[in-house]
Coordinates of C-alpha atoms in Angstrom, one line a residue:
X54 CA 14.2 76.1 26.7
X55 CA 11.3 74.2 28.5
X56 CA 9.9 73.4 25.6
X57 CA 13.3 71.8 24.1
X58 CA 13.9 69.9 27.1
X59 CA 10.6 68.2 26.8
X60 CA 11.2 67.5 23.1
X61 CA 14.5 65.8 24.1
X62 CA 12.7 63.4 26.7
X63 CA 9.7 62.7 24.1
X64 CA 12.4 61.3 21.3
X65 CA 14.8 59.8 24.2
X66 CA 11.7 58.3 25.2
X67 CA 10.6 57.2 21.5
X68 CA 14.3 55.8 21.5
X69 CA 14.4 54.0 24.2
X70 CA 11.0 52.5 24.2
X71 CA 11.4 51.2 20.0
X72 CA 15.0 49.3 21.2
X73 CA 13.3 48.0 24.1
X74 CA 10.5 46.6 21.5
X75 CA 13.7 45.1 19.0
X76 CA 15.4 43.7 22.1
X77 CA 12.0 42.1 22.7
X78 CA 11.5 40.4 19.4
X79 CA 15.1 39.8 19.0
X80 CA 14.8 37.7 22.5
X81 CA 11.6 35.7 21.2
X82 CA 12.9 35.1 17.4
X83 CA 15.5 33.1 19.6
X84 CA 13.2 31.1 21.7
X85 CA 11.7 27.8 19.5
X86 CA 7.9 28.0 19.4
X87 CA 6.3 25.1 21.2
X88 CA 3.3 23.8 21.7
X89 CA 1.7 21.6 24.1
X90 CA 3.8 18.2 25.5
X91 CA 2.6 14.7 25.0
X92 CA 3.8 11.7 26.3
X93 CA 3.8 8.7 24.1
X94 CA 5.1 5.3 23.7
X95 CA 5.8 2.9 21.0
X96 CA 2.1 1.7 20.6
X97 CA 1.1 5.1 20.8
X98 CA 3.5 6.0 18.2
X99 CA 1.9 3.7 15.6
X100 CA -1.1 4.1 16.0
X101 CA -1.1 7.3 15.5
X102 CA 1.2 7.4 12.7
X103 CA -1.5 4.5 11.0
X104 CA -4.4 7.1 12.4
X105 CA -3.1 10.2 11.1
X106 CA -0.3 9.5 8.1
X107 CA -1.3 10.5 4.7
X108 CA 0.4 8.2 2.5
X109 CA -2.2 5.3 3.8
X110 CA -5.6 7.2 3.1
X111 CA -4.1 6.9 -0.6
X112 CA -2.8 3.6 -0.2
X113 CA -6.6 2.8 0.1
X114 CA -7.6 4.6 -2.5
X115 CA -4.9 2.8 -5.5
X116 CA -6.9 0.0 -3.6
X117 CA -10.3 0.9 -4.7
X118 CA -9.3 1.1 -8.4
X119 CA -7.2 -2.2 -8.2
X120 CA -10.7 -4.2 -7.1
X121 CA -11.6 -3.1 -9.8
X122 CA -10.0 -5.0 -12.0
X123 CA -10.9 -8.7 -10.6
X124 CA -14.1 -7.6 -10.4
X125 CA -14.0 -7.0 -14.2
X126 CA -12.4 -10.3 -14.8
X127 CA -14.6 -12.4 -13.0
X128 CA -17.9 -10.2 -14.5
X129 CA -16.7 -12.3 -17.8
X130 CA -18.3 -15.7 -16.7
X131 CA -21.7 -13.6 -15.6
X132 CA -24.8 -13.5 -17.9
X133 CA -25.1 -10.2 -19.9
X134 CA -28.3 -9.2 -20.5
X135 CA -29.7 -6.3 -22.5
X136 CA -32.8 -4.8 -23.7
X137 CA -33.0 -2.4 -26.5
X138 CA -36.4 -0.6 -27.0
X139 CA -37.2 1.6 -30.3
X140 CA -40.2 3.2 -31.5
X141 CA -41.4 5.1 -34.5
X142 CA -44.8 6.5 -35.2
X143 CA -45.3 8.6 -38.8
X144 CA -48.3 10.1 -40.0
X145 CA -48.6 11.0 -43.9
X146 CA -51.5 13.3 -45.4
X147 CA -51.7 12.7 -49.0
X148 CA -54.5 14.8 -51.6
X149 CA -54.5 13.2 -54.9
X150 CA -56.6 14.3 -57.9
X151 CA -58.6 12.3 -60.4
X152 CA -60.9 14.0 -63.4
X153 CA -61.2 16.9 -61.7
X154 CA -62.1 15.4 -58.1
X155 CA -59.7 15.3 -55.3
X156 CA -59.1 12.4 -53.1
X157 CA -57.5 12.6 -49.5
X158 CA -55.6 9.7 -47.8
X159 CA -54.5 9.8 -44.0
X160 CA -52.0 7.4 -43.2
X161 CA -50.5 6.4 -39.5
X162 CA -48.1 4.0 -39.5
X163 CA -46.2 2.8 -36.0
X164 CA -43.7 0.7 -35.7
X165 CA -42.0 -0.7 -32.6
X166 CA -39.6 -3.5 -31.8
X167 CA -38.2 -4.7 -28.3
X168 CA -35.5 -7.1 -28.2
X169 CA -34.1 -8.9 -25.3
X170 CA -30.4 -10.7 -25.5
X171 CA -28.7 -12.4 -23.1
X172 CA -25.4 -14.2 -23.0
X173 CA -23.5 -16.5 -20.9
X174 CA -20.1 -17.1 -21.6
X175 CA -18.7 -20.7 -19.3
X176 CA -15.6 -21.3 -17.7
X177 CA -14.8 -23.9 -21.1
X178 CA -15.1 -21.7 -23.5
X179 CA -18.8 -22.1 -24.8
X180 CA -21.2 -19.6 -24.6
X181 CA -25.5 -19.8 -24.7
X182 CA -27.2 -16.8 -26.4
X183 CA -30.6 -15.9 -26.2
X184 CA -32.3 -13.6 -28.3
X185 CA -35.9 -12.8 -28.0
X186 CA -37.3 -10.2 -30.6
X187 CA -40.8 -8.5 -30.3
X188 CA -41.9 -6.6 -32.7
X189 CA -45.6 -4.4 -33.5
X190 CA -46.3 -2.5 -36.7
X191 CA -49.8 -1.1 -37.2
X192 CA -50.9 0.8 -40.0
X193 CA -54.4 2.5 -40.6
X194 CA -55.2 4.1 -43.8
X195 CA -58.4 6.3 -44.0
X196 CA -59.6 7.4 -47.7
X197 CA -62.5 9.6 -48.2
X198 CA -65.6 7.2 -47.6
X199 CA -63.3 4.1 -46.0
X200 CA -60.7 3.2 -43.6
X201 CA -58.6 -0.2 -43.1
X202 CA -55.9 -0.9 -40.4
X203 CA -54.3 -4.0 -40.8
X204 CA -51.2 -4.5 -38.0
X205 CA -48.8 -7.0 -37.5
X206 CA -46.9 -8.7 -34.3
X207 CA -44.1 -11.1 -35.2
X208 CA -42.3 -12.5 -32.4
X209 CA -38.9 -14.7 -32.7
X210 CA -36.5 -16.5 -30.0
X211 CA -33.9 -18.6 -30.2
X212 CA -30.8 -20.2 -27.9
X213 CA -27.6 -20.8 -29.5
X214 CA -24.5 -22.7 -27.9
X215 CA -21.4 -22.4 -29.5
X216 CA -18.2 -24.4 -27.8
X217 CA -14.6 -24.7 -29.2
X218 CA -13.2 -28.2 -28.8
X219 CA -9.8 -27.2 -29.5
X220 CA -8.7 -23.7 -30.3
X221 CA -9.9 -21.2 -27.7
X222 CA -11.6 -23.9 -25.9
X223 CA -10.7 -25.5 -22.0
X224 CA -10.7 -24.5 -18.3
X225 CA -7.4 -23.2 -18.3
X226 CA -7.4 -21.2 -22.0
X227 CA -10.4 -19.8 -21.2
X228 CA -9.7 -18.5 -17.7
X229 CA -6.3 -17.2 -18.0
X230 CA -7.0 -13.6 -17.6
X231 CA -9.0 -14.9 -14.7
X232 CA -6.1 -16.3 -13.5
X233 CA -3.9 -13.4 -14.4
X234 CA -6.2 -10.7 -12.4
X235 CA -6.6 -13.0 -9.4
X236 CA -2.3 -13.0 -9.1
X237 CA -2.4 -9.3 -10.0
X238 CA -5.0 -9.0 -6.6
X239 CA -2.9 -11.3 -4.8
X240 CA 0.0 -8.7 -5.2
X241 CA -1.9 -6.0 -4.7
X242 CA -2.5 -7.2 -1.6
X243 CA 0.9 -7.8 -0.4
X244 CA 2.1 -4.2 -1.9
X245 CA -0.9 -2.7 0.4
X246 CA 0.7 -4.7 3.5
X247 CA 4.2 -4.1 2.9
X248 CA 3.4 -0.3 2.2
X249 CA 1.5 -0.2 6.0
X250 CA 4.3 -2.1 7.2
X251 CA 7.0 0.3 5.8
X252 CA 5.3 2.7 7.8
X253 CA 4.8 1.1 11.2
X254 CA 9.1 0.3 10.7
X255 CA 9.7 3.5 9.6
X256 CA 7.1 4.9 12.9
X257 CA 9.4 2.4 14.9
X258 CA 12.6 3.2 14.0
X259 CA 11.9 7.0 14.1
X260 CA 10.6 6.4 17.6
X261 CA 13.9 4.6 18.9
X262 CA 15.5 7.4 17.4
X263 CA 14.1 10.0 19.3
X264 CA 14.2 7.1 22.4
X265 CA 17.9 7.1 22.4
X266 CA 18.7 10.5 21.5
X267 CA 16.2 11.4 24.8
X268 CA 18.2 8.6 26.6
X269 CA 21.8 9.9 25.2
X270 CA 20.5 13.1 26.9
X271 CA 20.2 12.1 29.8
X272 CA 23.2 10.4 30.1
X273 CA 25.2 13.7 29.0
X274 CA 23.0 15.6 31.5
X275 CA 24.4 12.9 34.3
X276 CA 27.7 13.0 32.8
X277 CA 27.8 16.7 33.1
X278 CA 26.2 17.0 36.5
X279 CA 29.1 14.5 37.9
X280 CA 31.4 16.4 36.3
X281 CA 30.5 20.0 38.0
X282 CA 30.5 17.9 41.3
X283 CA 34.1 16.3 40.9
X284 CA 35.3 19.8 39.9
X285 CA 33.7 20.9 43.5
X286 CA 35.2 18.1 45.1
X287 CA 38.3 18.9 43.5
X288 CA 38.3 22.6 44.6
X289 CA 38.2 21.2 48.3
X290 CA 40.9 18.9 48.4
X291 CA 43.1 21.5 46.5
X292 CA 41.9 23.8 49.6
X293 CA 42.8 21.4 51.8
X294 CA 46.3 20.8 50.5
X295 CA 45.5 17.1 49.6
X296 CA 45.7 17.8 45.8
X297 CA 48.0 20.1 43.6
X298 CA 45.9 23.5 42.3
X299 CA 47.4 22.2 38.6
X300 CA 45.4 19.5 38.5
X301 CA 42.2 21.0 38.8
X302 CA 42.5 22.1 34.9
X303 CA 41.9 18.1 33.9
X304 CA 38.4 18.8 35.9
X305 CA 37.5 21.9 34.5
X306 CA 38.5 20.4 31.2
X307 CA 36.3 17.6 31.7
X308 CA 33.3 20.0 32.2
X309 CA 33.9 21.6 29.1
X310 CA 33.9 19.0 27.1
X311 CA 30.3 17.8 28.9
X312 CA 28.9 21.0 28.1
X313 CA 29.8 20.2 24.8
X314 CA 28.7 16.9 24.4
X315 CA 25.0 17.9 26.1
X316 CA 24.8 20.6 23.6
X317 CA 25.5 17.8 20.7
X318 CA 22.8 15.7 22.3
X319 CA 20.0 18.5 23.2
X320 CA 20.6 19.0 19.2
X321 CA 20.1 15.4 18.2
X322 CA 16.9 15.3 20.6
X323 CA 15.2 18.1 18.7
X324 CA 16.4 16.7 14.7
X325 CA 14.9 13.3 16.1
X326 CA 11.4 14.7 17.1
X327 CA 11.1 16.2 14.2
X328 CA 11.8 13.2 12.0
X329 CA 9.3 11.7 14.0
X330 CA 6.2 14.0 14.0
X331 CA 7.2 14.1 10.1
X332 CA 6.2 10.6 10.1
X333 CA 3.2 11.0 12.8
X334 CA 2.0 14.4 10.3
X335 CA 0.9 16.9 13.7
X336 CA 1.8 19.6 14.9
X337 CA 5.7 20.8 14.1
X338 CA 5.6 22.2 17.7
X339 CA 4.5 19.2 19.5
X340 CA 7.0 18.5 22.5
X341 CA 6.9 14.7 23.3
X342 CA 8.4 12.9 25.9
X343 CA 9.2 8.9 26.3
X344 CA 6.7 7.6 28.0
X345 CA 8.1 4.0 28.9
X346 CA 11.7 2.4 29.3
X347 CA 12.3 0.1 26.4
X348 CA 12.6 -3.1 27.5
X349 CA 13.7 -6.4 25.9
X350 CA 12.0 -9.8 25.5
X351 CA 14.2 -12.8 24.4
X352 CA 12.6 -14.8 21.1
X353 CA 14.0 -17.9 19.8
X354 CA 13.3 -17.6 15.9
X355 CA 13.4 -21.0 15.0
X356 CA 15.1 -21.5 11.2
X357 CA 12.6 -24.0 9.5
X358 CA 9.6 -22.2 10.9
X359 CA 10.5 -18.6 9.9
X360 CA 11.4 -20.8 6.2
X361 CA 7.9 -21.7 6.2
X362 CA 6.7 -18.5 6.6
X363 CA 8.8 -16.6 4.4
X364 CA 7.4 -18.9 1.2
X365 CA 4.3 -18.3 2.2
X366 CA 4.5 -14.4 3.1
X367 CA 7.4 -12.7 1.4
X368 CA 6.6 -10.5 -1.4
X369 CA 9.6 -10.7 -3.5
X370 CA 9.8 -14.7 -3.4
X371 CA 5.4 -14.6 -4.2
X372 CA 6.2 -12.2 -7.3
X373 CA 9.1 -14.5 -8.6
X374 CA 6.1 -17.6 -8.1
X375 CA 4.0 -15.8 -9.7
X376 CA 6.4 -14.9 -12.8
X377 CA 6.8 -18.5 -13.3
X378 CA 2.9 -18.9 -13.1
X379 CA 2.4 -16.2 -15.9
X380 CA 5.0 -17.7 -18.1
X381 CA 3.2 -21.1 -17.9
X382 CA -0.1 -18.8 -19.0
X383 CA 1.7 -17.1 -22.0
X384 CA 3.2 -20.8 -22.9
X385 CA -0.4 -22.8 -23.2
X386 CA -1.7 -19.3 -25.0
X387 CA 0.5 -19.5 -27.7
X388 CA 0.0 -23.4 -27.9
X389 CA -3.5 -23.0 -28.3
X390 CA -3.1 -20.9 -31.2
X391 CA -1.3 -23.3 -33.2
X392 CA -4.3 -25.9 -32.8
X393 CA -7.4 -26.5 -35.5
X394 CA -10.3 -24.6 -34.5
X395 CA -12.9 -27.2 -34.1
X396 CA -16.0 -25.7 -33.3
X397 CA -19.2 -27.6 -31.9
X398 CA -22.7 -25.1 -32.6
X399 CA -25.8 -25.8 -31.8
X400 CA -29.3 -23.7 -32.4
X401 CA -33.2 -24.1 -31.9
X402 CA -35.5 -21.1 -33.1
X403 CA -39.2 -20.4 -32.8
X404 CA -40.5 -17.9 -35.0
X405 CA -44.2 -16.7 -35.1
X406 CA -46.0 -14.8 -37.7
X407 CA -48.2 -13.0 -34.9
X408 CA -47.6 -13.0 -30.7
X409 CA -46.6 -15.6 -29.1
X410 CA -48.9 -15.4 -26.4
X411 CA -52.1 -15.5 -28.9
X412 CA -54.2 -19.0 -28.0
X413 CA -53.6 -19.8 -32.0
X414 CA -49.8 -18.9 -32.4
X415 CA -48.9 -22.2 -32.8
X416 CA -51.1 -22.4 -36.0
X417 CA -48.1 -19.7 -37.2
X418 CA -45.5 -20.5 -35.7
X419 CA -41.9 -22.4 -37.3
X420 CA -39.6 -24.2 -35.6
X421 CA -36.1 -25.0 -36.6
X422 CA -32.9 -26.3 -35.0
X423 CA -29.4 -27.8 -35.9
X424 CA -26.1 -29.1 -34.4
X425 CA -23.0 -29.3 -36.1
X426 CA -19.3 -28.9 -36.1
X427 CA -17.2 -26.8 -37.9
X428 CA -13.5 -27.6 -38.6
X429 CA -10.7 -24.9 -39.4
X430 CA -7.4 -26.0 -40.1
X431 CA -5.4 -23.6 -41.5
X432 CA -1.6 -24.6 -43.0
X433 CA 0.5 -22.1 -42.7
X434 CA 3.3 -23.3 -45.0
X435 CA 5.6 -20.4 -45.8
X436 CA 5.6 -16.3 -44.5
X437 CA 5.6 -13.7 -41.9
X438 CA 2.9 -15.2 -39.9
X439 CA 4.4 -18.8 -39.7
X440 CA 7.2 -17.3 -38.8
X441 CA 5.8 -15.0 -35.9
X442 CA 4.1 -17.6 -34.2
X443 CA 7.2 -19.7 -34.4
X444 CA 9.0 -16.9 -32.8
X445 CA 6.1 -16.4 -30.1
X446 CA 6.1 -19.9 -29.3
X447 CA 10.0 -20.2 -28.6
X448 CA 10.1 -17.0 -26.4
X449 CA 7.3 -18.1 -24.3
X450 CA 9.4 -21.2 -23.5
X451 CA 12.5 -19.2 -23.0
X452 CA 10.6 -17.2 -20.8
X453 CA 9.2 -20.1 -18.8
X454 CA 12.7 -21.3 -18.3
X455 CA 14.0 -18.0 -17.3
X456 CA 11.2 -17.3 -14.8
X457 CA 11.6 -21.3 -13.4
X458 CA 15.8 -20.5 -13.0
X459 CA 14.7 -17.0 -11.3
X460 CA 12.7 -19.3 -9.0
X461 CA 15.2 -21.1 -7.5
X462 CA 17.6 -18.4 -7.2
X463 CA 15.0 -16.1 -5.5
X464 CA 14.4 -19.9 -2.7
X465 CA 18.0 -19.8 -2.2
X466 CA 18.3 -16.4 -1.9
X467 CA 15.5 -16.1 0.6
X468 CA 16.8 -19.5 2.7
X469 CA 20.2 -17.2 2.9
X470 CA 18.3 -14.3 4.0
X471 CA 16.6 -15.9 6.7
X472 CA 19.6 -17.5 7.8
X473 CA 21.4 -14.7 8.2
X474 CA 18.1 -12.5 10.0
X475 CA 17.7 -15.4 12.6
X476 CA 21.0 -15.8 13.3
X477 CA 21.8 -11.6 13.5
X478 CA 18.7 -12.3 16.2
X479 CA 20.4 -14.5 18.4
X480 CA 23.5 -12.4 17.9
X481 CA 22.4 -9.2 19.0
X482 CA 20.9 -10.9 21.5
X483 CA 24.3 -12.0 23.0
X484 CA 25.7 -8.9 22.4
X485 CA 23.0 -7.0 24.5
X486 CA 23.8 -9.2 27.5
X487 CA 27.5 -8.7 26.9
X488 CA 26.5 -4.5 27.0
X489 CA 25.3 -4.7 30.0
X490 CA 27.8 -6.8 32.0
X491 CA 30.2 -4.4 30.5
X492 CA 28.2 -1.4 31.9
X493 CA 28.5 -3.0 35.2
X494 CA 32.1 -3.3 35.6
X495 CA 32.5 0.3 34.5
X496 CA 30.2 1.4 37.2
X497 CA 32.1 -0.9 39.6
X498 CA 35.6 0.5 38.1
X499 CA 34.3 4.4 38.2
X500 CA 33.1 4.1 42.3
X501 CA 36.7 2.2 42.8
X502 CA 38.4 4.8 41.4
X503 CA 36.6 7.2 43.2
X504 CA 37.6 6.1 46.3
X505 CA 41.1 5.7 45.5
X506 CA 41.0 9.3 44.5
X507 CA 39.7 10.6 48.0
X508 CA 42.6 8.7 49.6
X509 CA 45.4 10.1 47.4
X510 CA 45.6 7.0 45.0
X511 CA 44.5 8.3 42.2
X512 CA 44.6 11.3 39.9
X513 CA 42.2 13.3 38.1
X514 CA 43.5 12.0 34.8
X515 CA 42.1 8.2 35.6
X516 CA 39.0 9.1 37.4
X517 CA 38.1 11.2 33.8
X518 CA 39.0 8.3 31.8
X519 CA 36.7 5.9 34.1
X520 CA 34.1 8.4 34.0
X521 CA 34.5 8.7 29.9
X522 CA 34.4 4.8 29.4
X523 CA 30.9 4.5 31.9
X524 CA 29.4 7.1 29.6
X525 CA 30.4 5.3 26.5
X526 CA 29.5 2.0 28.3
X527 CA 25.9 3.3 28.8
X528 CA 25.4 4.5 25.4
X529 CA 26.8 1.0 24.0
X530 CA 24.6 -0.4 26.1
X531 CA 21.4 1.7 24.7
X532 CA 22.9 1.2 20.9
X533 CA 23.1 -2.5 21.0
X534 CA 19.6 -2.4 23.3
X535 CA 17.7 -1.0 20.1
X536 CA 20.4 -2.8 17.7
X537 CA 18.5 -6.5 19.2
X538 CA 14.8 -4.8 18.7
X539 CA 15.7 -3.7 15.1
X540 CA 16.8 -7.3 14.2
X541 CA 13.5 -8.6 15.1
X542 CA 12.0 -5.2 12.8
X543 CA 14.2 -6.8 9.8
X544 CA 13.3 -10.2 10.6
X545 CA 9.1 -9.4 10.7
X546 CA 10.0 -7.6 7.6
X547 CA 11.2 -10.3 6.3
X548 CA 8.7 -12.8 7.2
X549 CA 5.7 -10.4 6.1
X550 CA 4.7 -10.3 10.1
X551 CA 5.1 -6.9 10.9
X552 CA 1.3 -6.1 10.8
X553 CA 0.4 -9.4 12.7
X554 CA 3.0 -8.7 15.1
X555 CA 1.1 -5.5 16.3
X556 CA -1.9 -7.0 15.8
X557 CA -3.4 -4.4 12.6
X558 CA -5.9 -6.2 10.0
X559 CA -6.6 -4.3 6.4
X560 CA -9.4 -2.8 5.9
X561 CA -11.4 -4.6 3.7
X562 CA -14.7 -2.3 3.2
X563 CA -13.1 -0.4 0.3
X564 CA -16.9 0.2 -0.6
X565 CA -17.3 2.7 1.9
X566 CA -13.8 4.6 0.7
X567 CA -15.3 4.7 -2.5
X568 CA -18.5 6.0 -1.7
X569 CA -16.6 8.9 0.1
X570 CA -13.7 8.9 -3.2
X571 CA -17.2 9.3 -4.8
X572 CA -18.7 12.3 -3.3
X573 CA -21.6 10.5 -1.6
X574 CA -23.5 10.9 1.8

């Protein structure tokens, strides 16, 4: 019987001890995890996010492989130079046999050649070659009883200049694709900024976010905490006999429906910080807290200034500039085609029968050189080429016109834009003061009605309704706060300020990025 008894406490016990264990883990599955608490303004925000996002560690790196590409097109107007090295040694045994008596012959031979080639190609078209050829070849021959080993070293340079005087040839045929990688660079830069930019606005906008929601929080918090205390203050005056019991269900109402509101606004909070630490990329548990009150600055955008600025900055209206810029390119390309080739060539050559550098060379040497001009002028008279280049021609000039039209719709779309950003500035601006005159009165109006209430003048119903419209007052207030500060966002956006604004430069040692893309120490 003991012996049962004990086995009932042991389970019991096992019972008992595995719920409290579920209960446990049930109770922390519903706590959030969080980690340690940071405060953090708006500076602190974007740096961070510009520290610590990954999108910009790749914006870098599509960098490094864009520089690329002007490097390659300015490399064409550098001198190439090459040197190209061959050697080739061969040894031949050879027995012959003559009336009955056999002969051996040994032969090395050796030859070997270097050649050095340069070429410069010049902004007009021309280029100068320079080719300089060195070459050895020995050969020693050894028969039973003699030997002979006669060698040669001929050595030949010569410079050649070849310009076209009209087809291919000029400043602006020639460097086109100069031209063409130094606008490509040009908007590479710009797509680099804007992409940083997009960040810091979407860092800022992420951060006001999580600023109002905090803000709305403890508004609600207020709200609710005036709430419980007018219910209190209620309870007495019913006690009293200087209010009706009925009327204490408006109150309790009016507590409920703060509860519910907090709850709203505690759930906002936490969607908002994690919108933002998505952005930041740390820690999912991070708790942060507003570390400053935002406050507001009045600017005074002026119209023709921010105009200014916009042509000079603004990434759509620079593309549609450069469009028209390309166009002109394509144009004079296919109107170079059409031309004559007219070619002007000119050539001097020394050649010597041994080395150069022997105190008799000139005894061997020759010399020869020309100038001339060569003249191609094809007449295309009837066929599928004629007609192509016809074709090519008239859709570079449609294109030109196109991209020209697109030009000025992109100026007067841009002069509309900037109209409308500078004056939503100013706007906002009003509105903010008019907020906050608002929010005054309903304080006044709330504490009026207030006292009217304590003296019998009032009723629950109206003090609620006063204490609904400061709440939405102070929200309004915080909206159209952060409504004025995200105008100035667009209007930097707009402008192509936003990384002057917070003071940020690009990096610009993209060697070192590639040295790391690279692998190296």
């Amino acid at each position: 019987m003991k012996r049962f008894i004990g086995h009932c406490i042991l389970v019991a016990t096992l019972i008992f001890t595995t719920a409290a264990v579920w209960a446990d883990d049930a109770e922390k599955a519903k706590t959030p995890v969080t980690g340690k608490t940071i405060k953090m303004t708006l500076t602190d925000a974007v740096s961070l996010a510009l520290r610590s996002n990954r999108n910009i560690a790749i914006y870098y790196l599509n960098r490094v492989m864009q520089k690329y590409d002007l490097e390659i097109a300015e490399a064409e107007f550098l001198p190439n130079v090459r040197v190209d090295l061959s050697s080739s040694p061969t040894l031949t045994d050879t027995y012959t046999t003559t009336a009955g008596s056999k002969v051996k012959t040994l032969k090395e031979a050796w030859d070997a050649d270097a050649i050095l080639k340069a070429t410069q190609t010049i902004p007009t078209g021309g280029e100068f070659t320079f080719s300089w050829e060195n070459a050895y070849t020995s050969t020693r021959t050894r028969t039973d009883g003699g030997a002979a080993a006669p060698y040669t070293s001929p050595s030949i340079w010569s410079l050649n200049f070849t310009q076209p005087l009209l087809k291919g040839g000029g400043l602006d045929y020639t460097q086109a694709s100069l031209t063409r990688a130094r606008l490509a660079e040009q908007e590479n830069i710009l797509s680099l900024r804007d992409s940083i930019s997009g960040i810091i606005v979407a860092t800022i906008n992420a951060y006001n976010s999580f600023y109002q929601s905090s803000r709305n929080l403890k508004i609600r918090k207020t709200a609710l905490e005036e709430a419980k205390k007018q219910l209190e203050t209620n309870k007495i005056l019913v006690e009293t006999g200087r209010m009706a019991s009925n009327e204490l269900v408006q109150s309790e109402s009016h507590v409920a429906d703060q509860e519910f509101s907090y709850e709203g606004a505690l759930s906002t909070l936490e969607t908002d910080r994690l919108a933002l630490i998505d952005i930041l990329d740390i820690d999912k548990t991070t708790q942060i807290t507003p570390d400053e009150e935002i406050t507001i600055k009045e600017r005074t955008p002026d119209y023709k200034r921010c105009m200014e600025i916009a042509l000079e900055n603004n990434t759509g209206f620079i593309q549609t500039v450069n469009a028209v810029k390309r166009s002109e390119l394509d144009l004079m390309k296919h109107e170079n085609e059409r031309l004559w080739a007219l070619d002007l060539t000119a050539q001097y050559e020394e050649d010597y029968d041994y080395s150069m550098w022997k105190n008799d060379a000139d005894d061997d040497k020759t010399r020869e050189w020309y100038v001339g001009l060569t003249l191609t002028a094809p007449f295309e008279l009837y066929g599928y080429e004629r007609i192509a280049k016809r074709k090519n021609l008239l859709l570079a000039k449609k294109s030109l016109k196109v991209a020209r039209n697109d030009l000025e719709e992109a100026r007067s779309d841009l002069e509309t834009d900037v109209q409308n950003k500078v004056r939503n500035v100013y706007t906002q601006m009003k509105l903010v003061e008019r907020a906050k005159k608002s929010l005054e009165l309903a304080r006044m109006k709330l504490e009026f009605e207030k006292a009217k209430l304590n003296v019998g003048r009032s009723t629950i119903f109206q003090v609620v309704s006063f204490q609904n419209t400061l709440i939405d007052k102070q929200e309004a207030e915080l909206n159209q706060t952060l409504s004025y500060l995200t105008s100035l966002i667009t209007l930097d956006t707009l402008l192509g300020k936003t990384l002057e604004t917070w003071n940020i430069e690009l990096k610009g040692n993209y060697k070192e990025i590639e040295r790391e893309l690279m692998g190296y120490k």
